[in-house]
PDB file of C-alpha atoms in Angstrom:
ATOM      1  CA  UNK A  24       0.000   0.000   0.000  1.00 96.00           C
ATOM      2  CA  UNK A  25       1.285   3.475  -0.819  1.00 98.00           C
ATOM      3  CA  UNK A  26       0.302   6.918   0.451  1.00 98.00           C
ATOM      4  CA  UNK A  27       0.692   9.726  -2.090  1.00 97.00           C
ATOM      5  CA  UNK A  28       0.672  13.511  -1.820  1.00 96.00           C
ATOM      6  CA  UNK A  29       2.921  16.545  -1.803  1.00 94.00           C
ATOM      7  CA  UNK A  30       5.699  17.075   0.713  1.00 91.00           C
ATOM      8  CA  UNK A  31       4.322  17.914   4.132  1.00 92.00           C
ATOM      9  CA  UNK A  32       0.742  16.771   3.513  1.00 95.00           C
ATOM     10  CA  UNK A  33       0.959  13.951   6.051  1.00 95.00           C
ATOM     11  CA  UNK A  34       1.931  10.871   4.030  1.00 97.00           C
ATOM     12  CA  UNK A  35       4.228   9.416   6.670  1.00 97.00           C
ATOM     13  CA  UNK A  36       1.808  10.188   9.484  1.00 97.00           C
ATOM     14  CA  UNK A  37      -0.993   8.384   7.659  1.00 98.00           C
ATOM     15  CA  UNK A  38       1.261   5.495   6.617  1.00 98.00           C
ATOM     16  CA  UNK A  39       2.213   4.984  10.271  1.00 98.00           C
ATOM     17  CA  UNK A  40      -1.449   5.020  11.295  1.00 97.00           C
ATOM     18  CA  UNK A  41      -2.263   2.477   8.590  1.00 97.00           C
ATOM     19  CA  UNK A  42       0.549   0.273   9.888  1.00 97.00           C
ATOM     20  CA  UNK A  43      -0.662   0.551  13.485  1.00 96.00           C
ATOM     21  CA  UNK A  44      -4.248  -0.329  12.577  1.00 94.00           C
ATOM     22  CA  UNK A  45      -3.568  -3.093  10.071  1.00 94.00           C
ATOM     23  CA  UNK A  46      -0.343  -4.570  11.383  1.00 95.00           C
ATOM     24  CA  UNK A  47       1.222  -4.097   7.945  1.00 96.00           C
ATOM     25  CA  UNK A  48       4.895  -3.088   8.327  1.00 98.00           C
ATOM     26  CA  UNK A  49       5.675   0.548   7.481  1.00 98.00           C
ATOM     27  CA  UNK A  50       8.962   1.591   5.921  1.00 98.00           C
ATOM     28  CA  UNK A  51       9.593   5.322   5.684  1.00 98.00           C
ATOM     29  CA  UNK A  52      10.878   5.829   2.166  1.00 98.00           C
ATOM     30  CA  UNK A  53      12.805   8.981   3.140  1.00 97.00           C
ATOM     31  CA  UNK A  54      14.923   6.796   5.437  1.00 97.00           C
ATOM     32  CA  UNK A  55      15.807   4.619   2.456  1.00 98.00           C
ATOM     33  CA  UNK A  56      16.557   7.577   0.168  1.00 98.00           C
ATOM     34  CA  UNK A  57      18.582  10.034   2.271  1.00 97.00           C
ATOM     35  CA  UNK A  58      22.199   9.365   3.109  1.00 96.00           C
ATOM     36  CA  UNK A  59      24.451  11.625   5.185  1.00 95.00           C
ATOM     37  CA  UNK A  60      24.474  15.299   4.154  1.00 93.00           C
ATOM     38  CA  UNK A  61      21.194  14.789   2.261  1.00 93.00           C
ATOM     39  CA  UNK A  62      22.900  12.742  -0.450  1.00 96.00           C
ATOM     40  CA  UNK A  63      20.892   9.981  -2.133  1.00 97.00           C
ATOM     41  CA  UNK A  64      21.888   6.539  -0.886  1.00 97.00           C
ATOM     42  CA  UNK A  65      23.391   4.365  -3.645  1.00 98.00           C
ATOM     43  CA  UNK A  66      21.398   1.345  -2.419  1.00 98.00           C
ATOM     44  CA  UNK A  67      18.065   3.203  -2.574  1.00 98.00           C
ATOM     45  CA  UNK A  68      16.550   1.446  -5.595  1.00 99.00           C
ATOM     46  CA  UNK A  69      17.742  -1.959  -4.386  1.00 99.00           C
ATOM     47  CA  UNK A  70      16.193  -1.247  -0.988  1.00 99.00           C
ATOM     48  CA  UNK A  71      12.894  -0.296  -2.627  1.00 99.00           C
ATOM     49  CA  UNK A  72      12.976  -3.514  -4.665  1.00 99.00           C
ATOM     50  CA  UNK A  73      13.485  -5.488  -1.456  1.00 99.00           C
ATOM     51  CA  UNK A  74      10.637  -3.601   0.203  1.00 99.00           C
ATOM     52  CA  UNK A  75       8.112  -4.300  -2.554  1.00 98.00           C
ATOM     53  CA  UNK A  76       9.163  -7.951  -2.754  1.00 98.00           C
ATOM     54  CA  UNK A  77       7.583  -8.482   0.667  1.00 98.00           C
ATOM     55  CA  UNK A  78       4.041  -9.796   0.892  1.00 97.00           C
ATOM     56  CA  UNK A  79       2.740  -6.737   2.748  1.00 97.00           C
ATOM     57  CA  UNK A  80       4.102  -3.247   3.214  1.00 98.00           C
ATOM     58  CA  UNK A  81       3.059   0.383   3.440  1.00 98.00           C
ATOM     59  CA  UNK A  82       5.205   3.347   2.460  1.00 99.00           C
ATOM     60  CA  UNK A  83       5.053   6.793   0.881  1.00 98.00           C
ATOM     61  CA  UNK A  84       4.730   7.160  -2.894  1.00 97.00           C
ATOM     62  CA  UNK A  85       7.613   9.433  -3.835  1.00 95.00           C
ATOM     63  CA  UNK A  86      10.935   9.650  -5.670  1.00 96.00           C
ATOM     64  CA  UNK A  87      10.973   9.165  -9.426  1.00 95.00           C
ATOM     65  CA  UNK A  88      13.171   6.050  -9.227  1.00 97.00           C
ATOM     66  CA  UNK A  89      10.853   4.410  -6.699  1.00 98.00           C
ATOM     67  CA  UNK A  90       7.383   5.326  -7.954  1.00 97.00           C
ATOM     68  CA  UNK A  91       7.260   2.765 -10.798  1.00 97.00           C
ATOM     69  CA  UNK A  92       8.430  -0.019  -8.471  1.00 98.00           C
ATOM     70  CA  UNK A  93       5.918   0.958  -5.808  1.00 98.00           C
ATOM     71  CA  UNK A  94       3.086   1.344  -8.304  1.00 97.00           C
ATOM     72  CA  UNK A  95       3.730  -2.030  -9.914  1.00 97.00           C
ATOM     73  CA  UNK A  96       3.412  -3.890  -6.596  1.00 97.00           C
ATOM     74  CA  UNK A  97       0.886  -1.786  -4.669  1.00 97.00           C
ATOM     75  CA  UNK A  98      -2.617  -3.066  -4.140  1.00 95.00           C
ATOM     76  CA  UNK A  99      -3.967   0.323  -2.995  1.00 96.00           C
ATOM     77  CA  UNK A 100      -2.907   3.958  -3.346  1.00 97.00           C
ATOM     78  CA  UNK A 101      -4.216   6.447  -0.797  1.00 97.00           C
ATOM     79  CA  UNK A 102      -3.965   9.965  -2.221  1.00 97.00           C
ATOM     80  CA  UNK A 103      -3.859  12.850   0.235  1.00 97.00           C
ATOM     81  CA  UNK A 104      -5.125  15.639  -2.017  1.00 96.00           C
ATOM     82  CA  UNK A 105      -5.755  18.206   0.698  1.00 95.00           C
ATOM     83  CA  UNK A 106      -6.145  21.957   0.114  1.00 94.00           C
ATOM     84  CA  UNK A 107      -2.664  23.389  -0.185  1.00 89.00           C
ATOM     85  CA  UNK A 108      -3.178  26.849   1.312  1.00 88.00           C
ATOM     86  CA  UNK A 109      -5.191  25.790   4.349  1.00 89.00           C
ATOM     87  CA  UNK A 110      -3.938  22.272   5.105  1.00 88.00           C
ATOM     88  CA  UNK A 111      -0.596  21.429   3.529  1.00 89.00           C
ATOM     89  CA  UNK A 112       1.256  24.762   3.547  1.00 90.00           C
ATOM     90  CA  UNK A 113       0.742  25.472   7.268  1.00 91.00           C
ATOM     91  CA  UNK A 114       1.706  21.881   8.068  1.00 91.00           C
ATOM     92  CA  UNK A 115       4.923  21.810   6.019  1.00 92.00           C
ATOM     93  CA  UNK A 116       5.994  25.250   7.302  1.00 93.00           C
ATOM     94  CA  UNK A 117       5.337  24.348  10.952  1.00 94.00           C
ATOM     95  CA  UNK A 118       7.084  20.991  10.612  1.00 92.00           C
ATOM     96  CA  UNK A 119      10.123  22.546   8.899  1.00 93.00           C
ATOM     97  CA  UNK A 120      10.456  25.349  11.458  1.00 94.00           C
ATOM     98  CA  UNK A 121      10.027  22.913  14.381  1.00 94.00           C
ATOM     99  CA  UNK A 122      12.608  20.513  12.995  1.00 93.00           C
ATOM    100  CA  UNK A 123      15.091  23.307  12.399  1.00 94.00           C
ATOM    101  CA  UNK A 124      14.659  25.068  15.729  1.00 94.00           C
ATOM    102  CA  UNK A 125      14.896  21.794  17.656  1.00 96.00           C
ATOM    103  CA  UNK A 126      17.693  20.509  15.419  1.00 94.00           C
ATOM    104  CA  UNK A 127      15.776  17.251  15.105  1.00 94.00           C
ATOM    105  CA  UNK A 128      17.860  14.438  13.699  1.00 94.00           C
ATOM    106  CA  UNK A 129      16.240  13.017  10.618  1.00 93.00           C
ATOM    107  CA  UNK A 130      17.434  10.216   8.370  1.00 91.00           C
ATOM    108  CA  UNK A 131      21.100   9.290   8.684  1.00 91.00           C
ATOM    109  CA  UNK A 132      21.820  12.223  10.982  1.00 92.00           C
ATOM    110  CA  UNK A 133      20.502  14.943   8.679  1.00 94.00           C
ATOM    111  CA  UNK A 134      18.931  18.120  10.059  1.00 94.00           C
ATOM    112  CA  UNK A 135      16.792  20.704   8.310  1.00 92.00           C
ATOM    113  CA  UNK A 136      18.965  23.409   6.719  1.00 92.00           C
ATOM    114  CA  UNK A 137      18.883  26.990   8.022  1.00 90.00           C
ATOM    115  CA  UNK A 138      15.513  28.649   7.471  1.00 90.00           C
ATOM    116  CA  UNK A 139      17.067  31.296   5.225  1.00 90.00           C
ATOM    117  CA  UNK A 140      17.602  28.597   2.592  1.00 91.00           C
ATOM    118  CA  UNK A 141      13.903  28.938   1.817  1.00 90.00           C
ATOM    119  CA  UNK A 142      14.955  32.032  -0.155  1.00 92.00           C
ATOM    120  CA  UNK A 143      18.061  30.569  -1.782  1.00 93.00           C
ATOM    121  CA  UNK A 144      17.345  26.895  -2.459  1.00 91.00           C
ATOM    122  CA  UNK A 145      14.758  26.149  -5.165  1.00 90.00           C
ATOM    123  CA  UNK A 146      14.455  22.627  -3.731  1.00 88.00           C
ATOM    124  CA  UNK A 147      13.780  23.794  -0.172  1.00 87.00           C
ATOM    125  CA  UNK A 148      11.041  21.494   1.169  1.00 88.00           C
ATOM    126  CA  UNK A 149       8.426  24.275   1.452  1.00 90.00           C
ATOM    127  CA  UNK A 150       9.134  25.542  -2.061  1.00 90.00           C
ATOM    128  CA  UNK A 151       9.220  21.970  -3.376  1.00 88.00           C
ATOM    129  CA  UNK A 152       5.816  21.244  -1.876  1.00 90.00           C
ATOM    130  CA  UNK A 153       4.364  24.325  -3.568  1.00 89.00           C
ATOM    131  CA  UNK A 154       6.063  23.681  -6.918  1.00 88.00           C
ATOM    132  CA  UNK A 155       5.037  20.029  -7.197  1.00 88.00           C
ATOM    133  CA  UNK A 156       1.489  20.171  -5.840  1.00 87.00           C
ATOM    134  CA  UNK A 157      -0.228  20.074  -9.240  1.00 86.00           C
ATOM    135  CA  UNK A 158       1.887  17.226 -10.638  1.00 90.00           C
ATOM    136  CA  UNK A 159      -0.014  14.643  -8.614  1.00 88.00           C
ATOM    137  CA  UNK A 160      -3.202  15.505 -10.468  1.00 88.00           C
ATOM    138  CA  UNK A 161      -1.453  14.425 -13.673  1.00 89.00           C
ATOM    139  CA  UNK A 162       0.557  11.490 -12.315  1.00 91.00           C
ATOM    140  CA  UNK A 163      -2.008   9.584 -10.317  1.00 92.00           C
ATOM    141  CA  UNK A 164      -4.747   9.272 -12.969  1.00 88.00           C
ATOM    142  CA  UNK A 165      -2.071   7.967 -15.381  1.00 90.00           C
ATOM    143  CA  UNK A 166      -1.196   5.000 -13.147  1.00 92.00           C
ATOM    144  CA  UNK A 167      -2.251   1.383 -13.567  1.00 90.00           C
ATOM    145  CA  UNK A 168      -5.951   1.252 -14.311  1.00 91.00           C
ATOM    146  CA  UNK A 169      -6.407  -1.708 -11.989  1.00 95.00           C
ATOM    147  CA  UNK A 170      -4.806   0.078  -9.015  1.00 95.00           C
ATOM    148  CA  UNK A 171      -7.538   1.225  -6.613  1.00 94.00           C
ATOM    149  CA  UNK A 172      -7.089   4.852  -5.544  1.00 95.00           C
ATOM    150  CA  UNK A 173      -8.659   6.360  -2.434  1.00 96.00           C
ATOM    151  CA  UNK A 174      -8.592  10.140  -2.906  1.00 95.00           C
ATOM    152  CA  UNK A 175      -8.981  12.076   0.326  1.00 96.00           C
ATOM    153  CA  UNK A 176      -9.551  15.813  -0.086  1.00 96.00           C
ATOM    154  CA  UNK A 177     -10.144  17.028   3.471  1.00 96.00           C
ATOM    155  CA  UNK A 178      -8.760  16.145   6.909  1.00 94.00           C
ATOM    156  CA  UNK A 179     -12.185  14.927   7.947  1.00 95.00           C
ATOM    157  CA  UNK A 180     -12.211  12.598   4.912  1.00 96.00           C
ATOM    158  CA  UNK A 181      -8.919  11.148   6.147  1.00 96.00           C
ATOM    159  CA  UNK A 182     -10.338  10.596   9.633  1.00 95.00           C
ATOM    160  CA  UNK A 183     -13.527   9.039   8.253  1.00 94.00           C
ATOM    161  CA  UNK A 184     -11.566   6.704   5.983  1.00 96.00           C
ATOM    162  CA  UNK A 185      -9.264   5.621   8.808  1.00 95.00           C
ATOM    163  CA  UNK A 186     -12.192   5.071  11.187  1.00 92.00           C
ATOM    164  CA  UNK A 187     -14.357   3.439   8.527  1.00 90.00           C
ATOM    165  CA  UNK A 188     -13.035   1.660   5.464  1.00 83.00           C
ATOM    166  CA  UNK A 189      -9.498   1.096   6.756  1.00 82.00           C
ATOM    167  CA  UNK A 190     -10.584  -0.097  10.175  1.00 66.00           C
ATOM    168  CA  UNK A 191     -13.230  -2.357   8.606  1.00 63.00           C
ATOM    169  CA  UNK A 192     -10.531  -4.191   6.645  1.00 63.00           C
ATOM    170  CA  UNK A 193      -8.945  -5.543   9.826  1.00 55.00           C
ATOM    171  CA  UNK A 194     -12.128  -6.581  11.625  1.00 49.00           C
TER     172      UNK A 194
END
């Protein structure tokens, strides 16, 4: 199972909740991708292949090298298509600021870069989230026709799906 959406929308949070409810193991794809100093790990694609070779798994649908592998083996895609200005933007900004101010250690010892890089780095996570938000509306409909997609457009839709359809699958 994969959870799709722009950076900061809550993919990892939802993937963890899915794992807790269903007992399906969650692997955070960012942990597979990022090496020290934010460099891509050379073993990333091999690690994704190993992940999708398992019988059950849940992860986030991202990274151009991983998406085809994830799509080919997924049995469900949950798309977090939440309003950018009122849901995603405040979330990604708050998360980025919190991580930076607390110097939270992320994958392989990485920490968020200084906040000023928002103005200098075109791939800063907040700018990336804004720049890529429309691409999902092109990418997801072009996926495998037989891949079920659950498109959630509001936070309350997410909560209803988790409490309803997802929870019903494990009863």
